[in-house]
Amino acid sequence: MTKEKIAEEIARGEAILGIEFGSTRIKAVLIDSANEPVASGAFDWENSLLDGVWTYSLDEIHNGISTAYINMKKDVQEKYGVKLTRLKAMGVSAMMHGYLAFDKNNALLVPFRTWRNTITGEASAKLSALFNYPIPERWSIAHLYQAVLKKEPHVKDVAFFTTLAGYAHWMLTGEKVLGVGDASGMFPIDAATGNYNAAMIKQFDDLVAPCGFGWKLESLLPKCLPAGAAAGKLTAAGAKWLDPEGTLEEGAVFAPPEGDAGTGMVATNSVAARTGNVSAGTSVFAMVVLEKALSKAYNGLIDIVSTPDGKPAAMAHANNCTGEYDKWIKLFGEAAELLGAKFNKGQLYDGLLALALKGDKDCGGLVPYNYISGESMTGFTEGRPLFVRTQNAKFTLANFMRAQLFTALGALRTGMDILFDEEHVKLDRLTGHGGFFKAADVGLPVMAAAMHTPVSALSTAGEGGPWGMALLASYAVNGKGASLPGWLEKNVFATAKVNTVKPEQADIDGFNAFFANYKKGLAVERAAVESLA
């Protein structure tokens, strides 16, 4: 589409917006009628560890989304010379899970507890056993029940709890709803009804009945909606909340708010059975759309969530991915600057990450652990970033960088082994997206080696989740009854450019050798957690 045509669509209020709250960045992506990204804006942020809880404040949430929007609006003005005042449709997505609980007066009862917290182990285990269904520590219901078990005084006052995407959507539209994909990270979904599992809701109500809270679980949960459903419109108050400059008009149609897992599936065209995607950034997770149910629960190591249109999907999730090697790259950059080197951030990352491909296949015996936070997949409630090597290990910069990339996928591989080796899940396509793949020449072959399967990236992979959310908003107003997989295939991905890397056996063997050391060294990581407060 020409620049002039794009400008005309924006001026007529026909553009569509997707916004996603990531762990370290909030990004807004505007698309045209061809579903192509035409402008974007972002805001960088970091979670805080407050009294042992990973959190973001409501002020940070508001400031972050409005700043990302304003930066996107500036991008529109600079590129196309028009003011963005109206939107045809929009949607908001965010990190899944977590716990935002409000009382009857809409006051936040406790600081937002994000997915990153591993403080709900007791609740996770008890609910998984009660339901005979995996309830990971990150899930919203695990946070609620852990608060019950700890007799936290706020629980009796809960009138509504939701996810980060659900909260932002509520602020923008006044509607307390969730897309089924994000809802499936709050409480189990019944695939037959596309709604919360009614039998399990009753089990939970019976479980907490002796506490006498005076509420029923169903009344606390946001309404569950499939992709394409009407989820409200931008209100005047919502427009002001998003755009403090006051130029955005109310009325945009909203798609149901989704989690980053769902938007990742959409952005990689991975919503049909036997497709999967890997989202790798601050955290990493692989989503596989299932042909049949898993044989057992695996003690919560594998999540069962839903696609945005309600199909069951298995998720292997790790809390830590790129965060630790980001810090090492920053350290190497400081050293280079001290010696007078001149470079930008992109050159620093590209140079060091590319060096990983020159390292020994097994990383020369180097074994780092990137556990900035706890890691449920390997049984850690806390993390201690760690680097271990034997005296005769091949300690080179290339091996060090390769080991940092490999360890970023260690916990994920633990979960994928369950799906591949024990459940014999079949995949026709595995597509990657997220920061790990920004250097595609490095991220794809490393991921392919770790997953011992071909991995693809789309030319649009850099836009990721916010583009996926924009596509869901487009589907909400343009779907016209088509299935989500069919609509995506016809209207978005029919001409997509795909880069696929098939792993070489030597790289697979190298990762397997590294992974064997990684599993042995978990005892060292555990000792570090126990010994270093």
Short mmCIF file of C-alpha atoms in Angstrom, two decimals:
data_model
loop_
_atom_site.label_atom_id
_atom_site.label_comp_id
_atom_site.label_asym_id
_atom_site.label_seq_id
_atom_site.Cartn_x
_atom_site.Cartn_y
_atom_site.Cartn_z
CA MET A 1 0.00 0.00 0.00
CA THR A 2 1.33 3.46 -0.86
CA LYS A 3 2.23 6.00 1.77
CA GLU A 4 -0.55 8.28 0.51
CA LYS A 5 -3.15 5.51 0.78
CA ILE A 6 -2.05 4.69 4.33
CA ALA A 7 -2.30 8.36 5.29
CA GLU A 8 -5.84 8.52 3.88
CA GLU A 9 -6.94 5.46 5.86
CA ILE A 10 -5.50 6.86 9.09
CA ALA A 11 -7.17 10.23 8.52
CA ARG A 12 -10.53 8.52 7.93
CA GLY A 13 -10.21 6.58 11.19
CA GLU A 14 -9.86 3.20 9.48
CA ALA A 15 -6.57 2.11 11.09
CA ILE A 16 -6.53 -0.62 13.74
CA LEU A 17 -4.39 -0.67 16.88
CA GLY A 18 -2.88 -3.44 18.97
CA ILE A 19 -1.10 -2.79 22.27
CA GLU A 20 0.78 -5.38 24.31
CA PHE A 21 2.30 -5.16 27.79
CA GLY A 22 5.49 -7.20 27.65
CA SER A 23 7.79 -7.85 30.58
CA THR A 24 10.22 -5.08 29.67
CA ARG A 25 8.42 -3.15 26.94
CA ILE A 26 4.91 -1.92 26.20
CA LYS A 27 4.42 -1.64 22.45
CA ALA A 28 1.66 -0.18 20.28
CA VAL A 29 1.39 -1.27 16.63
CA LEU A 30 -0.96 0.36 14.11
CA ILE A 31 -2.04 -1.63 11.03
CA ASP A 32 -3.76 -0.70 7.78
CA SER A 33 -6.61 -2.40 5.93
CA ALA A 34 -4.12 -4.91 4.49
CA ASN A 35 -3.23 -5.92 8.07
CA GLU A 36 0.30 -4.61 7.62
CA PRO A 37 2.10 -2.67 10.39
CA VAL A 38 2.38 1.01 9.46
CA ALA A 39 3.43 2.73 12.70
CA SER A 40 4.54 1.85 16.21
CA GLY A 41 5.51 3.28 19.57
CA ALA A 42 6.94 1.79 22.73
CA PHE A 43 7.76 2.35 26.36
CA ASP A 44 10.43 0.46 28.30
CA TRP A 45 9.68 -0.59 31.87
CA GLU A 46 10.85 -3.01 34.53
CA ASN A 47 9.06 -4.94 37.24
CA SER A 48 9.99 -4.30 40.87
CA LEU A 49 10.56 -6.74 43.71
CA LEU A 50 8.43 -5.31 46.52
CA ASP A 51 8.32 -7.21 49.81
CA GLY A 52 9.27 -10.40 47.98
CA VAL A 53 6.63 -9.92 45.23
CA TRP A 54 7.34 -9.08 41.58
CA THR A 55 4.99 -6.24 40.66
CA TYR A 56 4.18 -3.17 38.57
CA SER A 57 2.14 -0.32 40.05
CA LEU A 58 -1.12 0.92 38.54
CA ASP A 59 0.59 4.26 37.88
CA GLU A 60 3.34 2.47 35.93
CA ILE A 61 0.70 0.60 33.92
CA HIS A 62 -1.13 3.82 33.04
CA ASN A 63 2.01 5.82 32.28
CA GLY A 64 3.42 2.97 30.19
CA ILE A 65 0.42 2.42 27.94
CA SER A 66 -0.20 6.13 27.40
CA THR A 67 3.47 6.78 26.60
CA ALA A 68 3.55 3.90 24.10
CA TYR A 69 0.40 5.27 22.47
CA ILE A 70 1.70 8.84 22.29
CA ASN A 71 4.98 7.62 20.78
CA MET A 72 3.01 5.66 18.17
CA LYS A 73 0.92 8.76 17.43
CA LYS A 74 4.12 10.76 16.90
CA ASP A 75 5.37 8.07 14.53
CA VAL A 76 2.16 8.44 12.50
CA GLN A 77 2.62 12.23 12.29
CA GLU A 78 6.25 11.94 11.25
CA LYS A 79 5.69 9.22 8.64
CA TYR A 80 2.41 10.27 7.10
CA GLY A 81 1.85 13.90 8.06
CA VAL A 82 -1.61 13.26 9.53
CA LYS A 83 -3.02 13.34 13.05
CA LEU A 84 -4.37 10.14 14.53
CA THR A 85 -7.74 11.00 16.07
CA ARG A 86 -9.92 7.95 15.41
CA LEU A 87 -9.48 4.17 15.28
CA LYS A 88 -11.70 1.59 13.62
CA ALA A 89 -10.84 -1.08 16.16
CA MET A 90 -8.27 -1.94 18.77
CA GLY A 91 -7.29 -4.48 21.37
CA VAL A 92 -4.94 -4.86 24.31
CA SER A 93 -2.91 -7.85 25.37
CA ALA A 94 -0.38 -8.53 28.09
CA MET A 95 1.67 -11.04 30.01
CA MET A 96 -0.69 -13.79 31.08
CA HIS A 97 -1.61 -14.99 34.57
CA GLY A 98 -0.93 -13.02 37.74
CA TYR A 99 -3.35 -11.44 40.18
CA LEU A 100 -5.03 -8.03 40.15
CA ALA A 101 -7.76 -8.08 42.83
CA PHE A 102 -10.28 -5.29 43.44
CA ASP A 103 -13.00 -4.63 46.02
CA LYS A 104 -16.59 -3.56 45.37
CA ASN A 105 -15.44 0.07 45.07
CA ASN A 106 -12.88 -0.89 42.38
CA ALA A 107 -9.94 -0.27 44.73
CA LEU A 108 -6.85 -2.47 44.27
CA LEU A 109 -6.58 -4.68 47.36
CA VAL A 110 -2.93 -5.79 47.12
CA PRO A 111 -0.10 -4.87 44.74
CA PHE A 112 -0.31 -6.60 41.34
CA ARG A 113 1.27 -10.07 41.60
CA THR A 114 2.76 -10.90 38.20
CA TRP A 115 3.33 -14.22 36.45
CA ARG A 116 6.95 -14.09 37.57
CA ASN A 117 6.14 -14.88 41.20
CA THR A 118 6.76 -18.43 42.39
CA ILE A 119 5.06 -17.99 45.77
CA THR A 120 2.02 -20.17 45.19
CA GLY A 121 3.52 -23.65 45.28
CA GLU A 122 1.17 -24.99 47.96
CA ALA A 123 -1.93 -23.69 46.19
CA SER A 124 -0.72 -24.96 42.83
CA ALA A 125 -0.17 -28.48 44.15
CA LYS A 126 -3.48 -28.65 46.04
CA LEU A 127 -5.58 -27.32 43.16
CA SER A 128 -3.87 -29.55 40.61
CA ALA A 129 -4.70 -32.54 42.79
CA LEU A 130 -8.28 -31.37 43.41
CA PHE A 131 -9.04 -30.79 39.73
CA ASN A 132 -6.78 -33.54 38.35
CA TYR A 133 -5.71 -30.77 36.00
CA PRO A 134 -2.46 -28.76 35.90
CA ILE A 135 -2.69 -25.47 37.80
CA PRO A 136 0.77 -23.84 37.52
CA GLU A 137 2.04 -21.39 40.11
CA ARG A 138 1.59 -18.46 37.73
CA TRP A 139 -2.16 -18.92 37.30
CA SER A 140 -4.53 -16.37 38.79
CA ILE A 141 -6.55 -18.99 40.65
CA ALA A 142 -3.37 -20.25 42.32
CA HIS A 143 -2.67 -16.71 43.55
CA LEU A 144 -6.20 -16.39 44.92
CA TYR A 145 -6.10 -19.72 46.69
CA GLN A 146 -2.61 -19.10 48.09
CA ALA A 147 -4.01 -15.92 49.63
CA VAL A 148 -6.81 -18.05 51.12
CA LEU A 149 -4.30 -20.53 52.55
CA LYS A 150 -2.24 -17.72 54.07
CA LYS A 151 -5.41 -16.20 55.54
CA GLU A 152 -4.68 -12.85 53.92
CA PRO A 153 -7.27 -10.37 55.18
CA HIS A 154 -8.01 -8.92 51.74
CA VAL A 155 -9.55 -12.13 50.37
CA LYS A 156 -12.94 -11.58 51.99
CA ASP A 157 -13.22 -8.22 50.17
CA VAL A 158 -12.43 -9.45 46.65
CA ALA A 159 -15.22 -8.49 44.25
CA PHE A 160 -13.30 -8.96 40.99
CA PHE A 161 -9.91 -10.23 39.91
CA THR A 162 -8.30 -10.25 36.52
CA THR A 163 -5.10 -10.21 34.47
CA LEU A 164 -3.10 -7.22 33.30
CA ALA A 165 -4.78 -7.28 29.87
CA GLY A 166 -8.18 -7.57 31.54
CA TYR A 167 -7.41 -4.56 33.74
CA ALA A 168 -6.31 -2.35 30.84
CA HIS A 169 -9.35 -3.39 28.79
CA TRP A 170 -11.59 -2.54 31.75
CA MET A 171 -10.04 0.93 31.99
CA LEU A 172 -10.52 1.52 28.26
CA THR A 173 -14.05 0.13 27.81
CA GLY A 174 -15.61 -0.33 31.23
CA GLU A 175 -16.08 -4.04 30.39
CA LYS A 176 -14.87 -6.80 32.74
CA VAL A 177 -14.13 -9.41 30.09
CA LEU A 178 -11.26 -11.58 28.84
CA GLY A 179 -10.47 -13.42 25.67
CA VAL A 180 -10.67 -17.18 26.18
CA GLY A 181 -6.92 -17.55 25.70
CA ASP A 182 -6.07 -15.17 28.53
CA ALA A 183 -8.94 -16.51 30.63
CA SER A 184 -7.44 -19.99 30.32
CA GLY A 185 -4.47 -18.74 32.34
CA MET A 186 -6.76 -17.65 35.13
CA PHE A 187 -8.89 -20.80 35.49
CA PRO A 188 -9.35 -24.00 33.44
CA ILE A 189 -11.51 -23.77 30.33
CA ASP A 190 -14.00 -26.43 29.23
CA ALA A 191 -13.15 -27.02 25.56
CA ALA A 192 -16.73 -28.17 24.90
CA THR A 193 -18.29 -24.89 26.07
CA GLY A 194 -15.45 -22.41 25.53
CA ASN A 195 -16.10 -21.11 29.06
CA TYR A 196 -14.71 -21.67 32.55
CA ASN A 197 -15.01 -25.28 33.67
CA ALA A 198 -18.25 -25.29 35.69
CA ALA A 199 -17.49 -28.51 37.55
CA MET A 200 -14.13 -27.17 38.72
CA ILE A 201 -15.69 -23.88 39.78
CA LYS A 202 -18.04 -25.85 42.02
CA GLN A 203 -15.12 -27.84 43.41
CA PHE A 204 -13.34 -24.60 44.28
CA ASP A 205 -16.44 -23.08 45.87
CA ASP A 206 -16.88 -26.20 47.99
CA LEU A 207 -13.20 -26.07 48.95
CA VAL A 208 -13.35 -22.52 50.30
CA ALA A 209 -16.94 -22.64 51.62
CA PRO A 210 -15.81 -23.18 55.26
CA CYS A 211 -14.03 -19.80 55.09
CA GLY A 212 -17.36 -18.01 54.77
CA PHE A 213 -16.21 -15.33 52.33
CA GLY A 214 -19.71 -14.62 51.01
CA TRP A 215 -18.70 -14.78 47.36
CA LYS A 216 -18.77 -17.44 44.65
CA LEU A 217 -15.84 -17.80 42.29
CA GLU A 218 -17.84 -17.27 39.10
CA SER A 219 -18.90 -13.81 40.28
CA LEU A 220 -15.26 -12.77 40.68
CA LEU A 221 -14.03 -13.84 37.23
CA PRO A 222 -14.15 -11.70 34.09
CA LYS A 223 -16.57 -12.84 31.39
CA CYS A 224 -14.92 -15.22 28.93
CA LEU A 225 -15.16 -14.37 25.19
CA PRO A 226 -13.86 -16.04 22.00
CA ALA A 227 -11.92 -14.23 19.27
CA GLY A 228 -14.25 -12.19 17.09
CA ALA A 229 -16.79 -11.51 19.83
CA ALA A 230 -17.89 -7.97 20.68
CA ALA A 231 -15.95 -6.85 23.73
CA GLY A 232 -17.06 -3.25 24.10
CA LYS A 233 -16.05 0.11 22.66
CA LEU A 234 -13.56 2.77 23.66
CA THR A 235 -15.26 5.10 26.11
CA ALA A 236 -14.59 8.80 26.51
CA ALA A 237 -12.88 8.08 29.83
CA GLY A 238 -10.90 5.25 28.21
CA ALA A 239 -9.77 7.51 25.38
CA LYS A 240 -8.53 10.06 27.91
CA TRP A 241 -6.80 7.30 29.93
CA LEU A 242 -4.97 6.12 26.81
CA ASP A 243 -4.31 9.53 25.24
CA PRO A 244 -3.83 12.23 27.89
CA GLU A 245 -3.33 14.75 25.07
CA GLY A 246 -7.06 14.39 24.44
CA THR A 247 -7.08 14.01 20.65
CA LEU A 248 -8.34 10.41 20.49
CA GLU A 249 -12.08 10.05 19.95
CA GLU A 250 -14.23 7.41 21.65
CA GLY A 251 -16.04 4.62 19.81
CA ALA A 252 -13.37 2.22 18.52
CA VAL A 253 -14.59 -1.42 18.57
CA PHE A 254 -12.61 -3.64 20.91
CA ALA A 255 -11.52 -7.24 20.47
CA PRO A 256 -11.51 -9.40 23.61
CA PRO A 257 -8.28 -8.74 25.55
CA GLU A 258 -5.76 -11.53 25.19
CA GLY A 259 -2.62 -12.90 26.77
CA ASP A 260 0.78 -12.87 25.14
CA ALA A 261 0.46 -16.58 24.43
CA GLY A 262 -2.63 -16.00 22.30
CA THR A 263 -1.19 -13.03 20.42
CA GLY A 264 1.97 -15.02 19.81
CA MET A 265 -0.10 -17.79 18.26
CA VAL A 266 -1.88 -15.30 16.01
CA ALA A 267 1.31 -13.45 15.01
CA THR A 268 2.93 -16.73 13.96
CA ASN A 269 -0.15 -18.25 12.28
CA SER A 270 -0.15 -21.02 14.89
CA VAL A 271 -3.80 -21.40 15.89
CA ALA A 272 -4.57 -24.65 14.05
CA ALA A 273 -3.91 -28.18 15.35
CA ARG A 274 -0.33 -29.47 14.87
CA THR A 275 1.08 -25.95 14.75
CA GLY A 276 3.17 -24.36 17.44
CA ASN A 277 5.18 -21.28 18.26
CA VAL A 278 8.00 -20.30 20.55
CA SER A 279 7.94 -16.86 22.13
CA ALA A 280 11.36 -16.01 23.50
CA GLY A 281 12.21 -12.81 25.30
CA THR A 282 12.49 -12.06 29.02
CA SER A 283 10.60 -15.32 29.53
CA VAL A 284 10.19 -18.14 27.01
CA PHE A 285 7.29 -20.42 26.25
CA ALA A 286 6.32 -22.85 23.55
CA MET A 287 2.70 -23.30 22.54
CA VAL A 288 1.50 -26.42 20.73
CA VAL A 289 -2.12 -26.68 19.53
CA LEU A 290 -3.21 -30.20 20.43
CA GLU A 291 -5.01 -32.87 18.44
CA LYS A 292 -5.99 -34.68 21.64
CA ALA A 293 -5.79 -34.18 25.39
CA LEU A 294 -2.58 -34.99 27.26
CA SER A 295 -2.56 -38.28 29.15
CA LYS A 296 -1.86 -36.73 32.56
CA ALA A 297 -1.21 -33.48 34.41
CA TYR A 298 2.60 -33.66 34.91
CA ASN A 299 2.41 -31.85 38.24
CA GLY A 300 1.74 -28.51 36.59
CA LEU A 301 4.88 -28.52 34.42
CA ILE A 302 2.77 -28.27 31.29
CA ASP A 303 -0.06 -25.73 31.13
CA ILE A 304 -3.24 -26.47 29.21
CA VAL A 305 -4.49 -23.17 27.86
CA SER A 306 -6.62 -22.13 24.89
CA THR A 307 -6.11 -20.52 21.53
CA PRO A 308 -7.99 -17.24 21.08
CA ASP A 309 -10.79 -19.23 19.41
CA GLY A 310 -10.97 -21.82 22.20
CA LYS A 311 -8.91 -24.82 21.04
CA PRO A 312 -6.76 -26.58 23.68
CA ALA A 313 -3.04 -25.89 23.55
CA ALA A 314 -0.15 -27.17 25.63
CA MET A 315 2.28 -24.60 26.99
CA ALA A 316 5.78 -25.25 28.24
CA HIS A 317 6.82 -22.08 30.07
CA ALA A 318 10.08 -20.89 31.61
CA ASN A 319 10.36 -17.69 33.64
CA ASN A 320 13.88 -16.82 32.49
CA CYS A 321 15.30 -16.46 28.99
CA THR A 322 17.22 -13.44 27.68
CA GLY A 323 17.40 -11.38 30.89
CA GLU A 324 20.77 -12.70 32.08
CA TYR A 325 22.63 -12.58 28.78
CA ASP A 326 21.31 -9.03 28.35
CA LYS A 327 23.22 -8.14 31.50
CA TRP A 328 26.39 -9.86 30.30
CA ILE A 329 26.24 -8.09 26.94
CA LYS A 330 25.79 -4.77 28.74
CA LEU A 331 28.85 -5.58 30.89
CA PHE A 332 30.97 -6.41 27.82
CA GLY A 333 29.78 -3.15 26.26
CA GLU A 334 30.96 -1.19 29.31
CA ALA A 335 34.36 -2.85 29.04
CA ALA A 336 34.58 -2.00 25.34
CA GLU A 337 33.63 1.62 25.99
CA LEU A 338 36.30 1.82 28.69
CA LEU A 339 38.86 0.94 26.03
CA GLY A 340 37.51 3.58 23.65
CA ALA A 341 35.36 1.47 21.31
CA LYS A 342 32.55 3.20 19.43
CA PHE A 343 29.40 1.22 18.64
CA ASN A 344 25.63 1.24 19.00
CA LYS A 345 23.48 -1.25 20.87
CA GLY A 346 22.61 -3.19 17.72
CA GLN A 347 26.26 -3.66 16.78
CA LEU A 348 27.09 -4.82 20.30
CA TYR A 349 24.32 -7.44 20.35
CA ASP A 350 24.82 -8.63 16.78
CA GLY A 351 28.56 -8.99 17.21
CA LEU A 352 28.48 -10.91 20.48
CA LEU A 353 25.51 -13.12 19.61
CA ALA A 354 26.94 -14.03 16.20
CA LEU A 355 30.11 -15.13 17.95
CA ALA A 356 28.08 -17.94 19.57
CA LEU A 357 27.93 -19.76 16.23
CA LYS A 358 31.73 -20.04 16.25
CA GLY A 359 31.84 -21.75 19.65
CA ASP A 360 32.24 -25.46 20.32
CA LYS A 361 29.03 -27.37 19.69
CA ASP A 362 28.76 -28.31 23.39
CA CYS A 363 29.91 -24.88 24.63
CA GLY A 364 33.26 -26.32 25.70
CA GLY A 365 31.97 -27.44 29.08
CA LEU A 366 30.71 -24.02 30.25
CA VAL A 367 27.44 -24.12 32.22
CA PRO A 368 25.69 -20.86 33.16
CA TYR A 369 22.26 -20.55 34.81
CA ASN A 370 20.09 -17.58 33.89
CA TYR A 371 17.77 -17.86 36.91
CA ILE A 372 17.11 -14.21 37.76
CA SER A 373 13.84 -15.38 39.30
CA GLY A 374 12.59 -18.80 40.35
CA GLU A 375 11.98 -21.47 37.72
CA SER A 376 8.98 -23.73 38.24
CA MET A 377 9.92 -26.05 35.38
CA THR A 378 13.05 -27.19 37.24
CA GLY A 379 11.70 -26.78 40.78
CA PHE A 380 13.11 -23.44 41.97
CA THR A 381 11.10 -20.88 43.94
CA GLU A 382 14.02 -18.44 43.79
CA GLY A 383 16.87 -17.93 41.37
CA ARG A 384 20.56 -17.05 41.55
CA PRO A 385 22.26 -16.21 38.24
CA LEU A 386 25.31 -18.43 38.14
CA PHE A 387 28.25 -19.39 35.92
CA VAL A 388 30.08 -22.68 36.41
CA ARG A 389 33.01 -24.29 34.60
CA THR A 390 35.53 -27.02 35.27
CA GLN A 391 39.23 -26.16 35.33
CA ASN A 392 39.81 -27.70 31.90
CA ALA A 393 36.73 -26.22 30.21
CA LYS A 394 37.35 -24.23 27.03
CA PHE A 395 36.74 -20.75 28.41
CA THR A 396 36.46 -18.60 25.29
CA LEU A 397 34.16 -15.70 24.50
CA ALA A 398 32.51 -17.70 21.70
CA ASN A 399 31.80 -20.61 24.05
CA PHE A 400 30.59 -18.22 26.73
CA MET A 401 28.07 -16.59 24.40
CA ARG A 402 26.92 -19.94 23.02
CA ALA A 403 26.41 -21.21 26.57
CA GLN A 404 24.36 -18.11 27.45
CA LEU A 405 22.06 -18.77 24.49
CA PHE A 406 21.80 -22.48 25.28
CA THR A 407 21.00 -21.94 28.96
CA ALA A 408 18.28 -19.46 27.97
CA LEU A 409 16.46 -22.52 26.57
CA GLY A 410 17.36 -25.07 29.24
CA ALA A 411 14.18 -24.88 31.32
CA LEU A 412 12.04 -24.75 28.17
CA ARG A 413 13.69 -27.92 26.84
CA THR A 414 12.77 -29.64 30.11
CA GLY A 415 9.10 -29.06 29.33
CA MET A 416 9.34 -29.83 25.63
CA ASP A 417 10.87 -33.21 26.41
CA ILE A 418 7.58 -34.08 28.09
CA LEU A 419 5.57 -33.16 25.00
CA PHE A 420 7.88 -34.75 22.46
CA ASP A 421 9.12 -37.83 24.32
CA GLU A 422 6.28 -38.76 26.66
CA GLU A 423 3.17 -37.45 24.86
CA HIS A 424 4.50 -37.93 21.31
CA VAL A 425 2.99 -34.62 20.22
CA LYS A 426 3.36 -34.05 16.47
CA LEU A 427 4.11 -30.70 14.88
CA ASP A 428 3.79 -29.64 11.26
CA ARG A 429 5.20 -26.19 11.97
CA LEU A 430 7.05 -24.47 14.84
CA THR A 431 7.46 -20.71 14.44
CA GLY A 432 9.59 -18.42 16.56
CA HIS A 433 9.13 -14.80 17.58
CA GLY A 434 10.40 -12.40 20.21
CA GLY A 435 13.69 -10.75 21.11
CA PHE A 436 15.64 -14.03 21.01
CA PHE A 437 15.08 -14.07 17.23
CA LYS A 438 16.03 -10.46 16.47
CA ALA A 439 19.37 -11.80 15.27
CA ALA A 440 17.64 -14.43 13.11
CA ASP A 441 20.91 -15.93 11.89
CA VAL A 442 21.64 -16.87 15.52
CA GLY A 443 18.30 -17.33 17.27
CA LEU A 444 16.81 -19.73 14.72
CA PRO A 445 19.67 -22.28 14.59
CA VAL A 446 20.09 -22.24 18.37
CA MET A 447 16.36 -22.79 18.93
CA ALA A 448 16.28 -25.49 16.25
CA ALA A 449 19.14 -27.32 17.97
CA ALA A 450 17.45 -27.06 21.37
CA MET A 451 14.06 -28.22 20.04
CA HIS A 452 15.67 -30.80 17.68
CA THR A 453 13.13 -29.77 15.08
CA PRO A 454 12.98 -27.20 12.24
CA VAL A 455 12.05 -23.70 13.43
CA SER A 456 10.71 -20.91 11.22
CA ALA A 457 10.46 -17.15 11.52
CA LEU A 458 8.12 -14.88 9.58
CA SER A 459 9.25 -11.57 8.11
CA THR A 460 6.81 -9.92 10.53
CA ALA A 461 8.24 -11.71 13.60
CA GLY A 462 9.79 -8.50 14.90
CA GLU A 463 6.33 -6.98 15.47
CA GLY A 464 5.31 -9.95 17.63
CA GLY A 465 2.47 -9.79 20.14
CA PRO A 466 1.14 -6.26 19.56
CA TRP A 467 0.77 -7.03 15.86
CA GLY A 468 -1.01 -10.27 16.81
CA MET A 469 -3.38 -8.24 18.99
CA ALA A 470 -4.00 -5.80 16.13
CA LEU A 471 -4.84 -8.78 13.92
CA LEU A 472 -7.38 -10.00 16.49
CA ALA A 473 -8.93 -6.52 16.49
CA SER A 474 -9.06 -6.64 12.69
CA TYR A 475 -10.69 -10.08 12.86
CA ALA A 476 -13.29 -8.68 15.28
CA VAL A 477 -14.51 -6.17 12.69
CA ASN A 478 -13.60 -7.96 9.43
CA GLY A 479 -13.96 -11.67 10.23
CA LYS A 480 -17.52 -11.95 8.89
CA GLY A 481 -18.04 -15.41 10.33
CA ALA A 482 -14.83 -16.98 9.01
CA SER A 483 -12.86 -19.24 11.32
CA LEU A 484 -9.82 -17.58 12.87
CA PRO A 485 -7.30 -20.00 11.23
CA GLY A 486 -8.98 -19.61 7.84
CA TRP A 487 -9.18 -15.82 8.10
CA LEU A 488 -5.52 -15.53 9.08
CA GLU A 489 -4.37 -17.84 6.30
CA LYS A 490 -6.33 -15.96 3.63
CA ASN A 491 -6.02 -12.36 4.78
CA VAL A 492 -2.65 -12.19 6.52
CA PHE A 493 -0.24 -15.03 5.80
CA ALA A 494 -1.02 -16.11 2.24
CA THR A 495 2.03 -14.24 0.93
CA ALA A 496 4.16 -14.21 4.09
CA LYS A 497 7.91 -14.63 3.75
CA VAL A 498 9.14 -17.53 5.88
CA ASN A 499 12.70 -18.37 6.91
CA THR A 500 13.08 -21.97 8.13
CA VAL A 501 16.19 -23.49 9.70
CA LYS A 502 16.63 -27.25 9.96
CA PRO A 503 19.05 -28.20 12.72
CA GLU A 504 22.25 -30.04 11.88
CA GLN A 505 22.84 -33.24 13.81
CA ALA A 506 26.10 -31.88 15.22
CA ASP A 507 24.23 -28.92 16.74
CA ILE A 508 21.55 -31.21 18.18
CA ASP A 509 24.23 -33.42 19.72
CA GLY A 510 26.03 -30.35 21.04
CA PHE A 511 22.92 -29.03 22.76
CA ASN A 512 22.17 -32.47 24.19
CA ALA A 513 25.67 -32.62 25.68
CA PHE A 514 25.26 -29.14 27.16
CA PHE A 515 21.80 -30.06 28.46
CA ALA A 516 23.17 -33.14 30.23
CA ASN A 517 25.61 -30.90 32.11
CA TYR A 518 22.84 -28.38 32.73
CA LYS A 519 20.70 -31.00 34.48
CA LYS A 520 23.62 -32.25 36.57
CA GLY A 521 24.52 -28.72 37.61
CA LEU A 522 21.05 -27.90 38.93
CA ALA A 523 22.31 -29.14 42.28
CA VAL A 524 24.89 -26.32 42.21
CA GLU A 525 22.16 -23.79 41.41
CA ARG A 526 20.11 -25.15 44.32
CA ALA A 527 23.07 -24.78 46.67
CA ALA A 528 23.49 -21.17 45.54
CA VAL A 529 19.83 -20.43 46.29
CA GLU A 530 20.09 -22.06 49.71
CA SER A 531 23.44 -20.49 50.64
CA LEU A 532 23.23 -16.95 49.23
CA ALA A 533 20.37 -14.89 50.64
#
